[in-house]
Amino acid sequence: MKTPESPFNEAVRLLALKRTHLLDTPREERFDRFTRMDKLAFGVPIALVSLVDDKRQWFKSSQGLDARETPRDMSFCGHAILIDRLFIVEDTLEDPRFADNPLVTGPPHIRFYAGAQLRSHEGYNLGTLCIIDTRPRSLDHDQRALLEELARCVDEEINDFEANKSRQEQIEKTRILSALNNLTVDASAPLERKIDMALDLGRHHLELETGIVSEITSDVYTVRWFRAPDDSPLEADLSLPLEQTYCTLMLKKGDHLAISHMGDSRYRHQPCYAQMGLESYIAAPIEFDGKLFGTLNFSSVSPRPRPFTDLDRLFIVWLAQWMAALLQQYSHEDTLRKLSENVPGMLYQYQVLPDGGSRFLYSSDGIRDIYGISPEAVKEDAGAAFNAIHPHDIDHVVASINRSEESLAIWESEFRAKAQDRNWIWVEGRATPERRPDGSIIWHGFVANIDEKKRSQLALVEREQLLRTFFELSPIGILLTDFRSGQNHDVNTALLEYSGYSHSEFLALNYWSATPEDYVEQTQQAITDLKEHGRFGPMEQEFIRKDGSRFPILLQGVLVERVGSEPLVWSLVEDISERRKVDRMKNEFISTVSHELRTPLTSISGSLGLIAGGVFGPLPDKVKAMVAIAARNSDQLRHLIDDLLDIEKLVSGQMDMQMRKQNIGIVIQDSVDRLTTYAVDRQVSLRFENHHPWVNAVIDTLRLGQALDNLLSNAIKFSPPEAEVVILTHLHDGLFRIEVTDYGTGIPETFRPRIFEKFAQADSSDTRGRGGTGLGLAITREIMSQMGGDVGFKSTEGYGSTFWLDIKPDESDG
């Protein structure tokens, strides 16, 4: 089925269609006569006057079809309006556009269609006069001409009706505008009088007995103003639950609402009808300042003799908008009045006379809070106000007033003032000068208490000075950079000393002038972290000095958002050359000691094993216990040395990886088998669920098993007795993931950032008591990194942890 396209002039075509006022109107004889003639003249079972709306085709007249509309996307008429000649489909089953159309394969089983376009007086195709048959057929020349002629007759009905309707609407709109204009004649009338006039106008125009302006607060409906018959039970400020009123129907609709006969409408089952019994109702929302105030509604206990027209709806909307403007003006005036009475500080008019004298023509009562005097005290002489200004600020204030007087520029000043029995406070004044015909100058303005804000600003300046001192004296390099452009804004002395640049030279650098291109991927990750988390690092990379040499740095930073400006990045740049040197020395020392200890320790461990095993005869119980302790401790020490050697080889890149294609499930099962005895000893069960037994990967089997052993032994170690450790596999973002889940104590929040560090163990007696070198997870991370994989975890303290290994599967056939 082919969905009909939209005509190129669809927007104006739909506008022309709506101007006909035919959509969703009752059937009319003036259209039905033509569909009856069509049906008889052409001997077809179905004839329609079809109007193509935005999403549907709607039938103004239909013969032989009960439906009033069908979707536009399956309509034949939607295709017909795309051309300006008869649209005929002689056999729908032979036409690929319609062969699988639901109107062909199902009721009304269309096999033949012919449609003549119906046009507005501007020439837009509004729909069709069409005939439909359930069998294939064709039309001869005379039949085609007859269908076209009948369509032109329908055009006349459409356009004559539109013209008459348009003229009537224009007259009615003029009458409505004239009536609304009459409401504004007496601008000085009180608010109540204006609202009563509007309600009387609405009652008269709509021929309804009651008019109400309501206010809606949360779920409460309150009658603010009303006009009604004398026997009406309404009263001002009467409040009702909103859900009991007809207005709740209007608000759910989201637009104006008009019901001419409630008992005959789809709203007849609403609770408000049963409670109030109003038969006719029309309402529109009153909205201003971006929110709902209430509603304007008119109603009657009797049905309206005539249905509400579009012009009635237009009238209620316009009147509600007029009412909104009126209430908005009143609301703003009331707000200004209250603000002037309660403004913090003082409002005033200050006058400088031609003879040099000064006075306050007007001062609000707030002058008491600023200067500690009454408005009357400065009505003839402003001297009392100036006497309350701090001695260090008075010259500055007088000078600023003189400058404003000379240039008629706005006066602004901050200074300290003192009311009676009070400490000095910071105040701010602002006023607009106006030269008067008598040569005097009058300033209209205010003085407000800004003591808290000013003291905060002074404290901020002090903190900024302290931070600047820290910035300059910090032994760690600090850099301020524009996040968008990468332009350097500032750099401290420490970083200049690291790099060998001068201050101006450093600010002229771009990022890649000081960063080797080897770190492109790391830099992109830092940018992503800044966008998503507002910080990056710490991360290790290198910095290029001015002389071209490189040195290692530890880099981290935070994003600083600024109002109205581009964000900045504060970066801490620490030279870690000495740290690297110490780490190398430490690793070399550990390696040397480990190698030197390994041989004698292996001998000691073997000898203790032979003694404990009874090779040299039975031992006394106390001796046997001591030998067993010594054997366990030597084994623990041997494991530590093995781990130290492994981590040293991994970090230095000296461990040889035997990479080959291997089934991962086999490696996991081997590890589970190895740890089963340990799990049984700890009264813990292991459950392995391999959901992808066929997956292979290029791995070092031994090292992957070592990494998995570390995760399994930790999970068993931290599981309570009778608990279960679950090993699962699944594919995740193109990677093969091995998950090891325990239900133990979980990982403390404070320890998580260090969990993969060497010798890291959570600081709790329970954890320390379980033993371990603190190297297992560090080794696992290095193994996975060198195999191109990854390791991670998630944990909820008190509920357990899940560690996972990610490996890229091998999808090759070989």
PDB file of C-alpha atoms in Angstrom, residues 427-576:
ATOM      1  CA  VAL A 427      24.320  51.254  52.110  1.00  0.00           C
ATOM      2  CA  GLU A 428      23.878  51.756  48.390  1.00  0.00           C
ATOM      3  CA  GLY A 429      22.111  54.670  46.723  1.00  0.00           C
ATOM      4  CA  ARG A 430      20.930  55.164  43.172  1.00  0.00           C
ATOM      5  CA  ALA A 431      18.884  58.017  41.702  1.00  0.00           C
ATOM      6  CA  THR A 432      17.984  59.671  38.403  1.00  0.00           C
ATOM      7  CA  PRO A 433      18.411  63.484  38.293  1.00  0.00           C
ATOM      8  CA  GLU A 434      15.901  65.841  36.696  1.00  0.00           C
ATOM      9  CA  ARG A 435      16.444  69.578  36.111  1.00  0.00           C
ATOM     10  CA  ARG A 436      13.411  71.660  37.046  1.00  0.00           C
ATOM     11  CA  PRO A 437      12.301  74.956  35.416  1.00  0.00           C
ATOM     12  CA  ASP A 438      13.247  76.897  38.571  1.00  0.00           C
ATOM     13  CA  GLY A 439      16.883  75.753  38.216  1.00  0.00           C
ATOM     14  CA  SER A 440      16.745  73.168  40.974  1.00  0.00           C
ATOM     15  CA  ILE A 441      17.706  69.509  40.528  1.00  0.00           C
ATOM     16  CA  ILE A 442      15.531  66.674  41.849  1.00  0.00           C
ATOM     17  CA  TRP A 443      16.832  63.107  42.208  1.00  0.00           C
ATOM     18  CA  HIS A 444      14.294  60.245  42.219  1.00  0.00           C
ATOM     19  CA  GLY A 445      15.805  57.171  43.796  1.00  0.00           C
ATOM     20  CA  PHE A 446      16.428  54.836  46.722  1.00  0.00           C
ATOM     21  CA  VAL A 447      18.973  53.991  49.400  1.00  0.00           C
ATOM     22  CA  ALA A 448      19.138  50.334  50.473  1.00  0.00           C
ATOM     23  CA  ASN A 449      20.977  48.430  53.189  1.00  0.00           C
ATOM     24  CA  ILE A 450      23.682  46.295  51.524  1.00  0.00           C
ATOM     25  CA  ASP A 451      25.741  45.661  54.633  1.00  0.00           C
ATOM     26  CA  GLU A 452      25.680  41.866  54.393  1.00  0.00           C
ATOM     27  CA  LYS A 453      26.430  41.823  50.665  1.00  0.00           C
ATOM     28  CA  LYS A 454      29.203  44.430  50.978  1.00  0.00           C
ATOM     29  CA  ARG A 455      30.894  42.645  53.852  1.00  0.00           C
ATOM     30  CA  SER A 456      30.690  39.418  51.850  1.00  0.00           C
ATOM     31  CA  GLN A 457      32.347  41.190  48.912  1.00  0.00           C
ATOM     32  CA  LEU A 458      35.126  42.515  51.123  1.00  0.00           C
ATOM     33  CA  ALA A 459      35.618  39.050  52.600  1.00  0.00           C
ATOM     34  CA  LEU A 460      35.694  37.619  49.067  1.00  0.00           C
ATOM     35  CA  VAL A 461      38.409  40.073  48.048  1.00  0.00           C
ATOM     36  CA  GLU A 462      40.403  39.031  51.090  1.00  0.00           C
ATOM     37  CA  ARG A 463      39.945  35.339  50.229  1.00  0.00           C
ATOM     38  CA  GLU A 464      40.962  36.009  46.631  1.00  0.00           C
ATOM     39  CA  GLN A 465      44.162  37.650  47.869  1.00  0.00           C
ATOM     40  CA  LEU A 466      44.861  34.617  50.051  1.00  0.00           C
ATOM     41  CA  LEU A 467      44.175  32.257  47.134  1.00  0.00           C
ATOM     42  CA  ARG A 468      46.447  34.297  44.911  1.00  0.00           C
ATOM     43  CA  THR A 469      49.199  33.957  47.500  1.00  0.00           C
ATOM     44  CA  PHE A 470      48.619  30.180  47.587  1.00  0.00           C
ATOM     45  CA  PHE A 471      48.605  30.133  43.775  1.00  0.00           C
ATOM     46  CA  GLU A 472      51.973  31.852  43.549  1.00  0.00           C
ATOM     47  CA  LEU A 473      53.674  30.044  46.447  1.00  0.00           C
ATOM     48  CA  SER A 474      52.341  26.522  45.778  1.00  0.00           C
ATOM     49  CA  PRO A 475      55.142  23.971  45.123  1.00  0.00           C
ATOM     50  CA  ILE A 476      52.754  22.195  42.708  1.00  0.00           C
ATOM     51  CA  GLY A 477      52.194  23.664  39.262  1.00  0.00           C
ATOM     52  CA  ILE A 478      48.782  25.312  38.752  1.00  0.00           C
ATOM     53  CA  LEU A 479      47.351  26.211  35.348  1.00  0.00           C
ATOM     54  CA  LEU A 480      44.147  28.062  34.405  1.00  0.00           C
ATOM     55  CA  THR A 481      42.864  27.254  30.888  1.00  0.00           C
ATOM     56  CA  ASP A 482      39.843  28.132  28.757  1.00  0.00           C
ATOM     57  CA  PHE A 483      37.846  24.883  28.365  1.00  0.00           C
ATOM     58  CA  ARG A 484      36.537  25.613  24.862  1.00  0.00           C
ATOM     59  CA  SER A 485      39.586  27.124  23.141  1.00  0.00           C
ATOM     60  CA  GLY A 486      42.419  25.689  25.254  1.00  0.00           C
ATOM     61  CA  GLN A 487      43.895  29.186  25.665  1.00  0.00           C
ATOM     62  CA  ASN A 488      46.038  29.507  28.798  1.00  0.00           C
ATOM     63  CA  HIS A 489      44.852  32.282  31.142  1.00  0.00           C
ATOM     64  CA  ASP A 490      47.272  32.037  34.055  1.00  0.00           C
ATOM     65  CA  VAL A 491      50.138  29.919  35.373  1.00  0.00           C
ATOM     66  CA  ASN A 492      51.979  29.898  38.682  1.00  0.00           C
ATOM     67  CA  THR A 493      55.694  30.134  39.423  1.00  0.00           C
ATOM     68  CA  ALA A 494      56.152  26.429  40.187  1.00  0.00           C
ATOM     69  CA  LEU A 495      54.999  25.335  36.718  1.00  0.00           C
ATOM     70  CA  LEU A 496      57.182  27.990  35.061  1.00  0.00           C
ATOM     71  CA  GLU A 497      60.176  26.612  36.963  1.00  0.00           C
ATOM     72  CA  TYR A 498      59.328  23.047  35.907  1.00  0.00           C
ATOM     73  CA  SER A 499      58.980  23.983  32.244  1.00  0.00           C
ATOM     74  CA  GLY A 500      61.606  26.691  31.742  1.00  0.00           C
ATOM     75  CA  TYR A 501      59.147  29.125  30.105  1.00  0.00           C
ATOM     76  CA  SER A 502      58.524  32.734  31.059  1.00  0.00           C
ATOM     77  CA  HIS A 503      55.000  33.779  32.040  1.00  0.00           C
ATOM     78  CA  SER A 504      54.232  35.388  28.661  1.00  0.00           C
ATOM     79  CA  GLU A 505      55.766  32.468  26.744  1.00  0.00           C
ATOM     80  CA  PHE A 506      53.643  29.960  28.636  1.00  0.00           C
ATOM     81  CA  LEU A 507      50.409  31.878  28.045  1.00  0.00           C
ATOM     82  CA  ALA A 508      51.171  31.874  24.314  1.00  0.00           C
ATOM     83  CA  LEU A 509      51.534  28.056  24.240  1.00  0.00           C
ATOM     84  CA  ASN A 510      48.836  25.765  22.931  1.00  0.00           C
ATOM     85  CA  TYR A 511      48.150  22.439  24.618  1.00  0.00           C
ATOM     86  CA  TRP A 512      50.082  20.263  22.176  1.00  0.00           C
ATOM     87  CA  SER A 513      53.183  22.469  22.408  1.00  0.00           C
ATOM     88  CA  ALA A 514      53.749  21.053  25.897  1.00  0.00           C
ATOM     89  CA  THR A 515      52.100  17.601  25.590  1.00  0.00           C
ATOM     90  CA  PRO A 516      53.561  14.710  23.532  1.00  0.00           C
ATOM     91  CA  GLU A 517      51.182  13.411  20.866  1.00  0.00           C
ATOM     92  CA  ASP A 518      51.432   9.938  22.473  1.00  0.00           C
ATOM     93  CA  TYR A 519      48.757  11.111  24.937  1.00  0.00           C
ATOM     94  CA  VAL A 520      45.972  11.967  22.458  1.00  0.00           C
ATOM     95  CA  GLU A 521      43.674   9.190  23.706  1.00  0.00           C
ATOM     96  CA  GLN A 522      44.312  10.086  27.362  1.00  0.00           C
ATOM     97  CA  THR A 523      43.580  13.754  26.616  1.00  0.00           C
ATOM     98  CA  GLN A 524      40.290  12.930  24.883  1.00  0.00           C
ATOM     99  CA  GLN A 525      39.232  10.887  27.926  1.00  0.00           C
ATOM    100  CA  ALA A 526      40.051  13.855  30.176  1.00  0.00           C
ATOM    101  CA  ILE A 527      37.836  16.127  28.034  1.00  0.00           C
ATOM    102  CA  THR A 528      35.008  13.584  28.227  1.00  0.00           C
ATOM    103  CA  ASP A 529      35.385  13.345  32.025  1.00  0.00           C
ATOM    104  CA  LEU A 530      35.235  17.148  32.330  1.00  0.00           C
ATOM    105  CA  LYS A 531      32.021  17.288  30.285  1.00  0.00           C
ATOM    106  CA  GLU A 532      30.329  14.431  32.135  1.00  0.00           C
ATOM    107  CA  HIS A 533      31.712  14.727  35.687  1.00  0.00           C
ATOM    108  CA  GLY A 534      33.256  18.213  35.939  1.00  0.00           C
ATOM    109  CA  ARG A 535      36.730  16.856  36.766  1.00  0.00           C
ATOM    110  CA  PHE A 536      39.467  14.640  35.338  1.00  0.00           C
ATOM    111  CA  GLY A 537      42.444  12.655  36.607  1.00  0.00           C
ATOM    112  CA  PRO A 538      44.639  12.099  38.353  1.00  0.00           C
ATOM    113  CA  MET A 539      46.548  10.740  35.366  1.00  0.00           C
ATOM    114  CA  GLU A 540      50.233  10.377  34.593  1.00  0.00           C
ATOM    115  CA  GLN A 541      51.746  11.709  31.383  1.00  0.00           C
ATOM    116  CA  GLU A 542      54.759  13.739  30.239  1.00  0.00           C
ATOM    117  CA  PHE A 543      55.419  17.477  29.800  1.00  0.00           C
ATOM    118  CA  ILE A 544      57.732  19.007  27.192  1.00  0.00           C
ATOM    119  CA  ARG A 545      60.085  21.634  28.583  1.00  0.00           C
ATOM    120  CA  LYS A 546      61.123  24.720  26.638  1.00  0.00           C
ATOM    121  CA  ASP A 547      64.451  22.993  25.798  1.00  0.00           C
ATOM    122  CA  GLY A 548      62.568  19.992  24.325  1.00  0.00           C
ATOM    123  CA  SER A 549      63.302  17.540  27.143  1.00  0.00           C
ATOM    124  CA  ARG A 550      60.487  15.687  28.839  1.00  0.00           C
ATOM    125  CA  PHE A 551      59.611  15.015  32.457  1.00  0.00           C
ATOM    126  CA  PRO A 552      56.788  12.943  34.016  1.00  0.00           C
ATOM    127  CA  ILE A 553      53.840  14.740  35.633  1.00  0.00           C
ATOM    128  CA  LEU A 554      50.734  13.827  37.598  1.00  0.00           C
ATOM    129  CA  LEU A 555      47.847  15.827  36.095  1.00  0.00           C
ATOM    130  CA  GLN A 556      44.334  16.439  37.446  1.00  0.00           C
ATOM    131  CA  GLY A 557      41.787  19.245  37.228  1.00  0.00           C
ATOM    132  CA  VAL A 558      38.268  20.550  37.700  1.00  0.00           C
ATOM    133  CA  LEU A 559      35.824  22.440  35.473  1.00  0.00           C
ATOM    134  CA  VAL A 560      34.757  25.879  36.716  1.00  0.00           C
ATOM    135  CA  GLU A 561      31.445  27.108  35.274  1.00  0.00           C
ATOM    136  CA  ARG A 562      31.067  30.903  35.007  1.00  0.00           C
ATOM    137  CA  VAL A 563      27.855  32.894  34.582  1.00  0.00           C
ATOM    138  CA  GLY A 564      27.890  34.652  31.217  1.00  0.00           C
ATOM    139  CA  SER A 565      31.413  33.476  30.353  1.00  0.00           C
ATOM    140  CA  GLU A 566      33.122  30.436  28.938  1.00  0.00           C
ATOM    141  CA  PRO A 567      34.014  27.724  31.501  1.00  0.00           C
ATOM    142  CA  LEU A 568      37.600  27.398  32.756  1.00  0.00           C
ATOM    143  CA  VAL A 569      39.707  24.428  33.816  1.00  0.00           C
ATOM    144  CA  TRP A 570      41.925  24.543  36.936  1.00  0.00           C
ATOM    145  CA  SER A 571      44.722  21.999  36.497  1.00  0.00           C
ATOM    146  CA  LEU A 572      47.252  20.782  39.079  1.00  0.00           C
ATOM    147  CA  VAL A 573      50.527  19.768  37.420  1.00  0.00           C
ATOM    148  CA  GLU A 574      52.926  17.905  39.744  1.00  0.00           C
ATOM    149  CA  ASP A 575      56.465  16.984  38.711  1.00  0.00           C
ATOM    150  CA  ILE A 576      56.804  13.304  39.701  1.00  0.00           C
TER     151      ILE A 576
END
